[in-house]
PDB file of C-alpha atoms in Angstrom:
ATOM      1  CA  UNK P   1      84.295-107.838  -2.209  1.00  0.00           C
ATOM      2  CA  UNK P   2      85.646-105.513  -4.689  1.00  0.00           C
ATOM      3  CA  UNK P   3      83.494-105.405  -8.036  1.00  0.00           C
ATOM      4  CA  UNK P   4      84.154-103.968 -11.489  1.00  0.00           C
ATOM      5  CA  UNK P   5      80.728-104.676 -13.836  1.00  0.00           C
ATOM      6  CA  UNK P   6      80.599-103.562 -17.414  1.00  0.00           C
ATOM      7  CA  UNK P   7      77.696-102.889 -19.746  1.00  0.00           C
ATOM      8  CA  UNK P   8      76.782-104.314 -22.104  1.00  0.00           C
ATOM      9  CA  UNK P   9      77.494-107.678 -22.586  1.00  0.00           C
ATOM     10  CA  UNK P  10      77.296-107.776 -25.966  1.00  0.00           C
ATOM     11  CA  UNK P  11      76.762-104.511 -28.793  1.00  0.00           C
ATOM     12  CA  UNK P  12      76.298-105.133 -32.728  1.00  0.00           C
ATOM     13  CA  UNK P  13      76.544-102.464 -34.662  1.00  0.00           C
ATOM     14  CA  UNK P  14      76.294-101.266 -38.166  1.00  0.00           C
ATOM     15  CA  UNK P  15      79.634-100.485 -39.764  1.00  0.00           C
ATOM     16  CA  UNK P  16      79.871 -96.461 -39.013  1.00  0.00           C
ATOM     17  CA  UNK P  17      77.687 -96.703 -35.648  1.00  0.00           C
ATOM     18  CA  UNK P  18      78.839 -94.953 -32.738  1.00  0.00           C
ATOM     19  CA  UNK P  19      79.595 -97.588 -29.740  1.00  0.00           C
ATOM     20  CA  UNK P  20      80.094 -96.847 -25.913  1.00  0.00           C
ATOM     21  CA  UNK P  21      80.692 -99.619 -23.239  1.00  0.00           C
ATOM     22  CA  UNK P  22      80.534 -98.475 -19.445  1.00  0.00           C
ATOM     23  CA  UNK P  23      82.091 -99.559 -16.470  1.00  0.00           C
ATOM     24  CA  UNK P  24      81.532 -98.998 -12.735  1.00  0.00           C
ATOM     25  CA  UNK P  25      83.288-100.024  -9.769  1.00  0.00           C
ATOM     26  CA  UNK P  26      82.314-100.623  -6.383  1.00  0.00           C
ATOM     27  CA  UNK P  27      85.266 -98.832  -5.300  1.00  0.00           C
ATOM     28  CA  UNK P  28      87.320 -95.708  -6.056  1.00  0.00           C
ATOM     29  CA  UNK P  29      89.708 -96.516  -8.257  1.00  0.00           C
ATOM     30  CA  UNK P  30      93.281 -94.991  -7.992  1.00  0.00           C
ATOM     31  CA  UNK P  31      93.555 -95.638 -11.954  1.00  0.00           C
ATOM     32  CA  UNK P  32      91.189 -97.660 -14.564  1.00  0.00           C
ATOM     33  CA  UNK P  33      92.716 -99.429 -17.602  1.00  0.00           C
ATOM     34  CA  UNK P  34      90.659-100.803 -20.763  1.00  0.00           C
ATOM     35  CA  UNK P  35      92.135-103.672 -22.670  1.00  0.00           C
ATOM     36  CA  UNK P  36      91.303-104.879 -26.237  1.00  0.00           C
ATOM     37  CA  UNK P  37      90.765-108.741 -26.820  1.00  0.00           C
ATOM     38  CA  UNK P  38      90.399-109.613 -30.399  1.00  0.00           C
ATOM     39  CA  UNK P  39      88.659-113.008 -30.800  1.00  0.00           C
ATOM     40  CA  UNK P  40      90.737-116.220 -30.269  1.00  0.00           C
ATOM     41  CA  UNK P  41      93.329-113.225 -28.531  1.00  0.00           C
ATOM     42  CA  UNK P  42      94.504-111.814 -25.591  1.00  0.00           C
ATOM     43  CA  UNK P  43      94.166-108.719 -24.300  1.00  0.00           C
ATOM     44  CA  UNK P  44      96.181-105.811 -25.684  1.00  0.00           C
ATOM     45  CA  UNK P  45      96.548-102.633 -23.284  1.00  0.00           C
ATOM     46  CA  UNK P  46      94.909 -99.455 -24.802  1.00  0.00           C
ATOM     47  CA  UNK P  47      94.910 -96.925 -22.383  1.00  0.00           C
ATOM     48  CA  UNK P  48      94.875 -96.046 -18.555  1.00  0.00           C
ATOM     49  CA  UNK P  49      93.622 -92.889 -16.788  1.00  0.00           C
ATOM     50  CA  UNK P  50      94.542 -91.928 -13.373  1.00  0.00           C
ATOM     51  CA  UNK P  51      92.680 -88.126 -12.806  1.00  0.00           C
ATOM     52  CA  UNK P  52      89.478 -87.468 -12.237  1.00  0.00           C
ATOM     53  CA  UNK P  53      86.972 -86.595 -14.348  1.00  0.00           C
ATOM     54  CA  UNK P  54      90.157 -86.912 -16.703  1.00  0.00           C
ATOM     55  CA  UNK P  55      89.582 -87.514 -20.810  1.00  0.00           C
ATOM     56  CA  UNK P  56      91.791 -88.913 -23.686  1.00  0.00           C
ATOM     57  CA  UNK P  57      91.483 -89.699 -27.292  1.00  0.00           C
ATOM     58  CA  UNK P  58      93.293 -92.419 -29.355  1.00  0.00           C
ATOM     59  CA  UNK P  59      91.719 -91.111 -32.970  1.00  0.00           C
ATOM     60  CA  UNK P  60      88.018 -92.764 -32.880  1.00  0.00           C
ATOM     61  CA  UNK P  61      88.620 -93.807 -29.487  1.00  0.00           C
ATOM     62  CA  UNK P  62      87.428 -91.351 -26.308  1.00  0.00           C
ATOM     63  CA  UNK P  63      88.542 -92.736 -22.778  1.00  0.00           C
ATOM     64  CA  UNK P  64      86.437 -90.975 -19.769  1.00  0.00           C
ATOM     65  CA  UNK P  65      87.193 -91.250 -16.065  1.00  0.00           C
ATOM     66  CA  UNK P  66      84.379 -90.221 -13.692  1.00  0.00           C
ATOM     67  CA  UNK P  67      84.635 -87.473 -11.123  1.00  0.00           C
ATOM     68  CA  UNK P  68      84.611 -90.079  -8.157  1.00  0.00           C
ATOM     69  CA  UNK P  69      87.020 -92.392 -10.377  1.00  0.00           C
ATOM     70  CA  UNK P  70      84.490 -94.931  -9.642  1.00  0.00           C
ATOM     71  CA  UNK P  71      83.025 -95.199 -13.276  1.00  0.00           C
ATOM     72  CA  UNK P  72      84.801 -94.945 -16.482  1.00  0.00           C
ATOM     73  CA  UNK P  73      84.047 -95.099 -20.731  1.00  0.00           C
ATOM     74  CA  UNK P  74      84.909 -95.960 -23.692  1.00  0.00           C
ATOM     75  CA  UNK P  75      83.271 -94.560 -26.812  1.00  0.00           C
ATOM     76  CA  UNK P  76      84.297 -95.471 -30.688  1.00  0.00           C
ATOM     77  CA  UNK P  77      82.684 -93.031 -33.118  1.00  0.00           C
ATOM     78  CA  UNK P  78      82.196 -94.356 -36.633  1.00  0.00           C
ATOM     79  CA  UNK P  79      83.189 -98.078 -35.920  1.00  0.00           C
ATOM     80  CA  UNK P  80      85.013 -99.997 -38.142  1.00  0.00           C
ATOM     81  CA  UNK P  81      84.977-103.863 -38.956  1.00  0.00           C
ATOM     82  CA  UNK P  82      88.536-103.678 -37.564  1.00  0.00           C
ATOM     83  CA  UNK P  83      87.079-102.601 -34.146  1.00  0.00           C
ATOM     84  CA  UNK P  84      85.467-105.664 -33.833  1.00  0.00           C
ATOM     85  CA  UNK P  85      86.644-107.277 -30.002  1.00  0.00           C
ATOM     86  CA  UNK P  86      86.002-107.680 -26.557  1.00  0.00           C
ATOM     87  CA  UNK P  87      86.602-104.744 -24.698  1.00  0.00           C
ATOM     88  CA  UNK P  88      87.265-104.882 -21.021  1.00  0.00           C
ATOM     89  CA  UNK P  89      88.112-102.277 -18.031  1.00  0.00           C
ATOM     90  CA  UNK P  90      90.396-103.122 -15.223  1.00  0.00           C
ATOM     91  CA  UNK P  91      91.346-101.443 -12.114  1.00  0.00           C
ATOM     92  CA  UNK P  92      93.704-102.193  -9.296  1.00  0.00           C
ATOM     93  CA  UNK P  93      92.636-105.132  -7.260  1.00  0.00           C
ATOM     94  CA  UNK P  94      93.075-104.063  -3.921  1.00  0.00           C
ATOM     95  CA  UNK P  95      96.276-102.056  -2.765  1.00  0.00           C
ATOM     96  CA  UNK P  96      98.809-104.756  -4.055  1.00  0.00           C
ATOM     97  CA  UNK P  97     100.475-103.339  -7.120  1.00  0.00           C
ATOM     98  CA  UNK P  98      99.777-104.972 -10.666  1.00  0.00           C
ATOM     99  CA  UNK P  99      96.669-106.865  -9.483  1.00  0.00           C
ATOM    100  CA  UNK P 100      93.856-106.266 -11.737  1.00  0.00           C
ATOM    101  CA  UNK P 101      90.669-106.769 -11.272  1.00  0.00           C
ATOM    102  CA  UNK P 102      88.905-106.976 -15.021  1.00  0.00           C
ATOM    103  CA  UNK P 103      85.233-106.254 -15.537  1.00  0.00           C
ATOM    104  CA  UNK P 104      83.206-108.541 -17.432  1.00  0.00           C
ATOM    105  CA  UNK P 105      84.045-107.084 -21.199  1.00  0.00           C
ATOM    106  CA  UNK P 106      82.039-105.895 -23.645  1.00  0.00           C
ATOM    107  CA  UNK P 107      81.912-108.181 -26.778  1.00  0.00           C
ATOM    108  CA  UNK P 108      81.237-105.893 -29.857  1.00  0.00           C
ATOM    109  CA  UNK P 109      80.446-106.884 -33.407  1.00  0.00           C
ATOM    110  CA  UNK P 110      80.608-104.739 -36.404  1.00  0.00           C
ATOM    111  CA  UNK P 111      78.411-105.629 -39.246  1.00  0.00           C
ATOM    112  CA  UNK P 112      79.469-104.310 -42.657  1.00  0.00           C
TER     113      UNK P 112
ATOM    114  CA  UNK I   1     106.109-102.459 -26.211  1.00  0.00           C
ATOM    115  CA  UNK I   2     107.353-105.312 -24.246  1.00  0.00           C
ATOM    116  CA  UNK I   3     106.939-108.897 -24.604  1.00  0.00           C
ATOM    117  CA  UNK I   4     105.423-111.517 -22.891  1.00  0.00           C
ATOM    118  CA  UNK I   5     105.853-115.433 -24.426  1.00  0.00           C
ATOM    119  CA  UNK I   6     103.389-118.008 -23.258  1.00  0.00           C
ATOM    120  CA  UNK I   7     103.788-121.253 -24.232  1.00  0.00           C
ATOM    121  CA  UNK I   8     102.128-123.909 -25.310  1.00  0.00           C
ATOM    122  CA  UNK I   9      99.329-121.709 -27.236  1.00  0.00           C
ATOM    123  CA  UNK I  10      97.223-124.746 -26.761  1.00  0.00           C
ATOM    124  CA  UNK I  11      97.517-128.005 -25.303  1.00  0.00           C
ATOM    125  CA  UNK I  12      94.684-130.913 -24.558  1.00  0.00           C
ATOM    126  CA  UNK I  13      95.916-133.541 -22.516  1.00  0.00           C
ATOM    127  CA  UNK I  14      93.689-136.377 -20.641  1.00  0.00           C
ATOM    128  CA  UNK I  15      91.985-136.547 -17.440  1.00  0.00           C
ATOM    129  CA  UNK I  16      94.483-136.927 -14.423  1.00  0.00           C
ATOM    130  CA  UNK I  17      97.614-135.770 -15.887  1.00  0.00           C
ATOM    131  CA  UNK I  18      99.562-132.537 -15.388  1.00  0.00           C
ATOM    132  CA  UNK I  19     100.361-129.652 -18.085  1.00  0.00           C
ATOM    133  CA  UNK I  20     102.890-126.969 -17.452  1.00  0.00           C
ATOM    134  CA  UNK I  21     102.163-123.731 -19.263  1.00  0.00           C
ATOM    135  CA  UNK I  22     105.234-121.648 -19.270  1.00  0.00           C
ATOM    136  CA  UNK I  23     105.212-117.669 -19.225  1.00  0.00           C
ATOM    137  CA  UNK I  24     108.571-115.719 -19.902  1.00  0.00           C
ATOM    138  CA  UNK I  25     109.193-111.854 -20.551  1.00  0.00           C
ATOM    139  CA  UNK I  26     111.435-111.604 -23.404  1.00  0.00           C
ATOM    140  CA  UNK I  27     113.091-108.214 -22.949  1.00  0.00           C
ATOM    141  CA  UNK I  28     112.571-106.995 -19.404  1.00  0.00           C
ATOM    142  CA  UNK I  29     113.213-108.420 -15.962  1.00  0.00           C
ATOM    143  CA  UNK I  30     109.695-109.250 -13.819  1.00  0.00           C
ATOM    144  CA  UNK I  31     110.101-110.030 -10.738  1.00  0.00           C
ATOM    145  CA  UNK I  32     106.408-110.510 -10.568  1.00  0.00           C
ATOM    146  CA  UNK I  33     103.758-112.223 -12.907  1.00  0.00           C
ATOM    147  CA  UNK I  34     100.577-112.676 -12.489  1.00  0.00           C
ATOM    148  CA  UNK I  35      98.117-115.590 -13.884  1.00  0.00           C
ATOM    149  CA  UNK I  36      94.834-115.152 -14.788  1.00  0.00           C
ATOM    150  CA  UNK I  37      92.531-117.866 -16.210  1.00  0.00           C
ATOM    151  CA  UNK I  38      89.208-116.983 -19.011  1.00  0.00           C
ATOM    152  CA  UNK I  39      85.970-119.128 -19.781  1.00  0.00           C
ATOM    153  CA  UNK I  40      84.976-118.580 -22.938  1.00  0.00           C
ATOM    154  CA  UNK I  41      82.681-115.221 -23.075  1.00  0.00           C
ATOM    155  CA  UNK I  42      84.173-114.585 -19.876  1.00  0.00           C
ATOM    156  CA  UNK I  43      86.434-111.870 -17.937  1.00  0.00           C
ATOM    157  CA  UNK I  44      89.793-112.577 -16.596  1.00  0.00           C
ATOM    158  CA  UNK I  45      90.160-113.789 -13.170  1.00  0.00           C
ATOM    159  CA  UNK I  46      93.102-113.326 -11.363  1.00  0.00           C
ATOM    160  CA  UNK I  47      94.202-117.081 -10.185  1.00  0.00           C
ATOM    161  CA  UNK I  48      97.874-116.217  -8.405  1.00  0.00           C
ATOM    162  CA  UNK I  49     100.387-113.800  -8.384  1.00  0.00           C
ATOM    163  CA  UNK I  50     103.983-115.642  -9.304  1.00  0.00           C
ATOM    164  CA  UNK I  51     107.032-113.888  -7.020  1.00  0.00           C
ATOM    165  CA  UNK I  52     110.476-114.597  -8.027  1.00  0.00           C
ATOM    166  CA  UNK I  53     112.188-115.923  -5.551  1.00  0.00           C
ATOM    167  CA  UNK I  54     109.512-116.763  -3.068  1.00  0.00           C
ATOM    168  CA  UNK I  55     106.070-118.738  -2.573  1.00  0.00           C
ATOM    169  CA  UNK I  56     103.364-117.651  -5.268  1.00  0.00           C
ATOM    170  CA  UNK I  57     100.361-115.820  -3.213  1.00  0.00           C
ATOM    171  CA  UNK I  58      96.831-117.241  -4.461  1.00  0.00           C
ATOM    172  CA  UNK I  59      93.802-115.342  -4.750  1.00  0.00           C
ATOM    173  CA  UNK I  60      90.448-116.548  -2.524  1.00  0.00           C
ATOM    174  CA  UNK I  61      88.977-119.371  -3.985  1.00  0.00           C
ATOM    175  CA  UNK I  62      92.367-120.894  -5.831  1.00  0.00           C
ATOM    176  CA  UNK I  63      93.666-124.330  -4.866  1.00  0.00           C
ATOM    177  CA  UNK I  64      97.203-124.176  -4.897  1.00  0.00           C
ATOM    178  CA  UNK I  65      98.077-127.668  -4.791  1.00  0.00           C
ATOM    179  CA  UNK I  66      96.039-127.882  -7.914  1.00  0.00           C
ATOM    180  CA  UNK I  67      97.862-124.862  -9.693  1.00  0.00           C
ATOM    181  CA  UNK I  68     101.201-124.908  -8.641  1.00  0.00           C
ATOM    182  CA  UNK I  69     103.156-121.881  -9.741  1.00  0.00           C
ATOM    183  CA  UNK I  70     107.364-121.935 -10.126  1.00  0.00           C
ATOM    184  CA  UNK I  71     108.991-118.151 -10.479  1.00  0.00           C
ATOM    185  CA  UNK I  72     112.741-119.946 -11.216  1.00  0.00           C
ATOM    186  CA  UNK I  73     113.870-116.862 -12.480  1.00  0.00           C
ATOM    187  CA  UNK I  74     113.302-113.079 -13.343  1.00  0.00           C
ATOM    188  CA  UNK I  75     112.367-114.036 -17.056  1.00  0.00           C
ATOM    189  CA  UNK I  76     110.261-117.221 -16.196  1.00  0.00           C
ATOM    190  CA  UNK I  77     107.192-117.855 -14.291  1.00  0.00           C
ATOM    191  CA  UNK I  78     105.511-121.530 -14.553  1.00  0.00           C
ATOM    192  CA  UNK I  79     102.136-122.793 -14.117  1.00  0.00           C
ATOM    193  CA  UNK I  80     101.670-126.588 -13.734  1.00  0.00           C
ATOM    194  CA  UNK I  81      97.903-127.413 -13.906  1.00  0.00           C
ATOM    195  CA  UNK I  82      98.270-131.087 -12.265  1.00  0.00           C
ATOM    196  CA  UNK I  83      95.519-133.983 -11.757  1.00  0.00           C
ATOM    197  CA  UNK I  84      93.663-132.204 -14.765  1.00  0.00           C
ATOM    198  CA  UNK I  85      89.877-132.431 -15.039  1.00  0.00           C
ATOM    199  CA  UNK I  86      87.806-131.270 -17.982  1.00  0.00           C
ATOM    200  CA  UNK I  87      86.676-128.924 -15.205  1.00  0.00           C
ATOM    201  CA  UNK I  88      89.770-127.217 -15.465  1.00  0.00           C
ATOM    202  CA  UNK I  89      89.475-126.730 -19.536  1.00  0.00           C
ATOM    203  CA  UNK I  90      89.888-123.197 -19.885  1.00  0.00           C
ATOM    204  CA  UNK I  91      92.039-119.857 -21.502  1.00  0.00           C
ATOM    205  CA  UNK I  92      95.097-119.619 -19.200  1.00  0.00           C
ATOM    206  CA  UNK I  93      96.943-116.328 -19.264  1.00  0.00           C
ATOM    207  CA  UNK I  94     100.208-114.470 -17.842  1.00  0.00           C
ATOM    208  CA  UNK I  95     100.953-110.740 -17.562  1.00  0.00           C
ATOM    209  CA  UNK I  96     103.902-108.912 -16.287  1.00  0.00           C
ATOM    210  CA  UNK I  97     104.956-105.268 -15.723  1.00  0.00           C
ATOM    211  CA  UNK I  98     107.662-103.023 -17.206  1.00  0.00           C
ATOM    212  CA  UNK I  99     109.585-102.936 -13.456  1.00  0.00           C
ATOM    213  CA  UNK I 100     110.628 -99.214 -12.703  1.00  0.00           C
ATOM    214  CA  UNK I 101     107.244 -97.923 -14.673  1.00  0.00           C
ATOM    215  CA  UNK I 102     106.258 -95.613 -11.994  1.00  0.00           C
ATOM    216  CA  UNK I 103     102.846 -94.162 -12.609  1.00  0.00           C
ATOM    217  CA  UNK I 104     102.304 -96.695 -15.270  1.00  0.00           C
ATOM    218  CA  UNK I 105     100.632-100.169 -14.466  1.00  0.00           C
ATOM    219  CA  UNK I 106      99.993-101.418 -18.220  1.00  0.00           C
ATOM    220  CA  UNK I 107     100.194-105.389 -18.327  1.00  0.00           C
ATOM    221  CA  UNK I 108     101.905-107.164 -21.027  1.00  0.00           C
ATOM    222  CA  UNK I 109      99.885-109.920 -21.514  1.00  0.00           C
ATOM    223  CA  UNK I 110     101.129-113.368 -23.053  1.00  0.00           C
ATOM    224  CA  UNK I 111      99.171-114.778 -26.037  1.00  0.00           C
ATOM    225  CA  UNK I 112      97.442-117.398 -23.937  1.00  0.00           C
ATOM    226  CA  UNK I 113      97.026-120.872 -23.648  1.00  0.00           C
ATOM    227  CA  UNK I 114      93.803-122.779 -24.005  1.00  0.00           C
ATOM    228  CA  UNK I 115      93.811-126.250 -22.106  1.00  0.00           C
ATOM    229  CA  UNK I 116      91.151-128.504 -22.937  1.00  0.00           C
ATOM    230  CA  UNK I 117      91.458-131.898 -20.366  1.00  0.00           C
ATOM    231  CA  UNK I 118      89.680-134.772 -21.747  1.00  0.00           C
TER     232      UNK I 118
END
């Protein structure tokens, strides 16, 4: 069936490290999302790209979808204590609209 | 952005009864919700999608007599976890979409409710 995996599981960091989390899915994807869940949250929507090979910023925040739209990434530069979260990708679950299909998250912790 | 209320935020009830976790959009119309359900450390898994109107369709995998779903009206979607088992302890969460936001799928989450069955 249709996968979405994420790596890493887990990233700590040192206050001011760069941090990158990628995500691949076993399919093409006709748009990937990435979501923000703060502990003890839910997710928060950050972002979606829909071309390929397309690339968007959100200040310290770069968003990259791959040429095949089968892989996507997130990169923080400089990370903050306040960036501290799970951070997931998502992608259309099949061809029913507003299904997601979430990848596993990546958990990062920001040490001061 | 829009708003999605889940309620309760948390509930822990005892082994064999039901809880009913409702999910409402506070300033939009959705005609569709969707439920998802979280184990701690753990990605979201879609359970059901709720359809207003009409029977809730369950992902593979997803008893439905277990988690019924009610879509009463356009601003209300209900889950009723029933016969719980500590089994079922988990994060439970509703999204919705923005209808008419062509070209933009972003879910609105609600804040979640974490059932612990005892």
């Amino acid at each position: 069936g249709q996968q979405v995996m994420q790596i890493p599981q887990y990233q700590h960091v040192q206050e001011g490290e760069d941090f990158t989390t990628y995500c691949n899915s076993s399919t093409t994807l006709s748009n990937i999302q990435w979501y923000k869940q703060r502990p003890g949250g839910h997710p928060v929507f950050l972002i979606q790209l829909v071309k390929s090979g397309e690339v968007k910023k959100q200040k310290r925040l770069t968003f990259q979808f791959g040429e095949a739209k089968k892989n996507s990434s997130l990169h923080i530069t400089a990370t903050q204590t306040t960036d501290v979260g799970t951070y997931f990708c998502a992608g259309p679950l099949g061809n029913q609209g507003g299904k997601l299909i979430f990848g596993q998250g990546t958990e990062l912790s920001v040490k001061p | 952005g829009a708003v999605v209320s889940q309620h309760p935020s948390w509930v822990i009830c005892k082994s064999g009864t039901s809880v009913k976790i409702e999910c409402r959009s506070l300033d939009f119309q959705a005609t569709t919700m969707f439920w998802y359900r979280q184990f701690p450390k753990q990605s979201l898994m879609l359970m059901a999608t709720s359809n207003e109107g009409s029977k809730a369709t369950y992902e593979q995998g997803v008893e439905k007599d277990k988690f019924l779903i009610n879509h009463a009206s356009l601003t209300l979607s209900t889950l009723t976890v029933t016969s719980a088992h500590p089994e079922d302890s988990s994060f439970y969460i509703c999204s919705a979409r923005r209808p008419g936001s062509r070209g933009n799928t972003e879910a609105f989450f609600g804040q979640g409710t974490r059932l612990t069955v005892v």
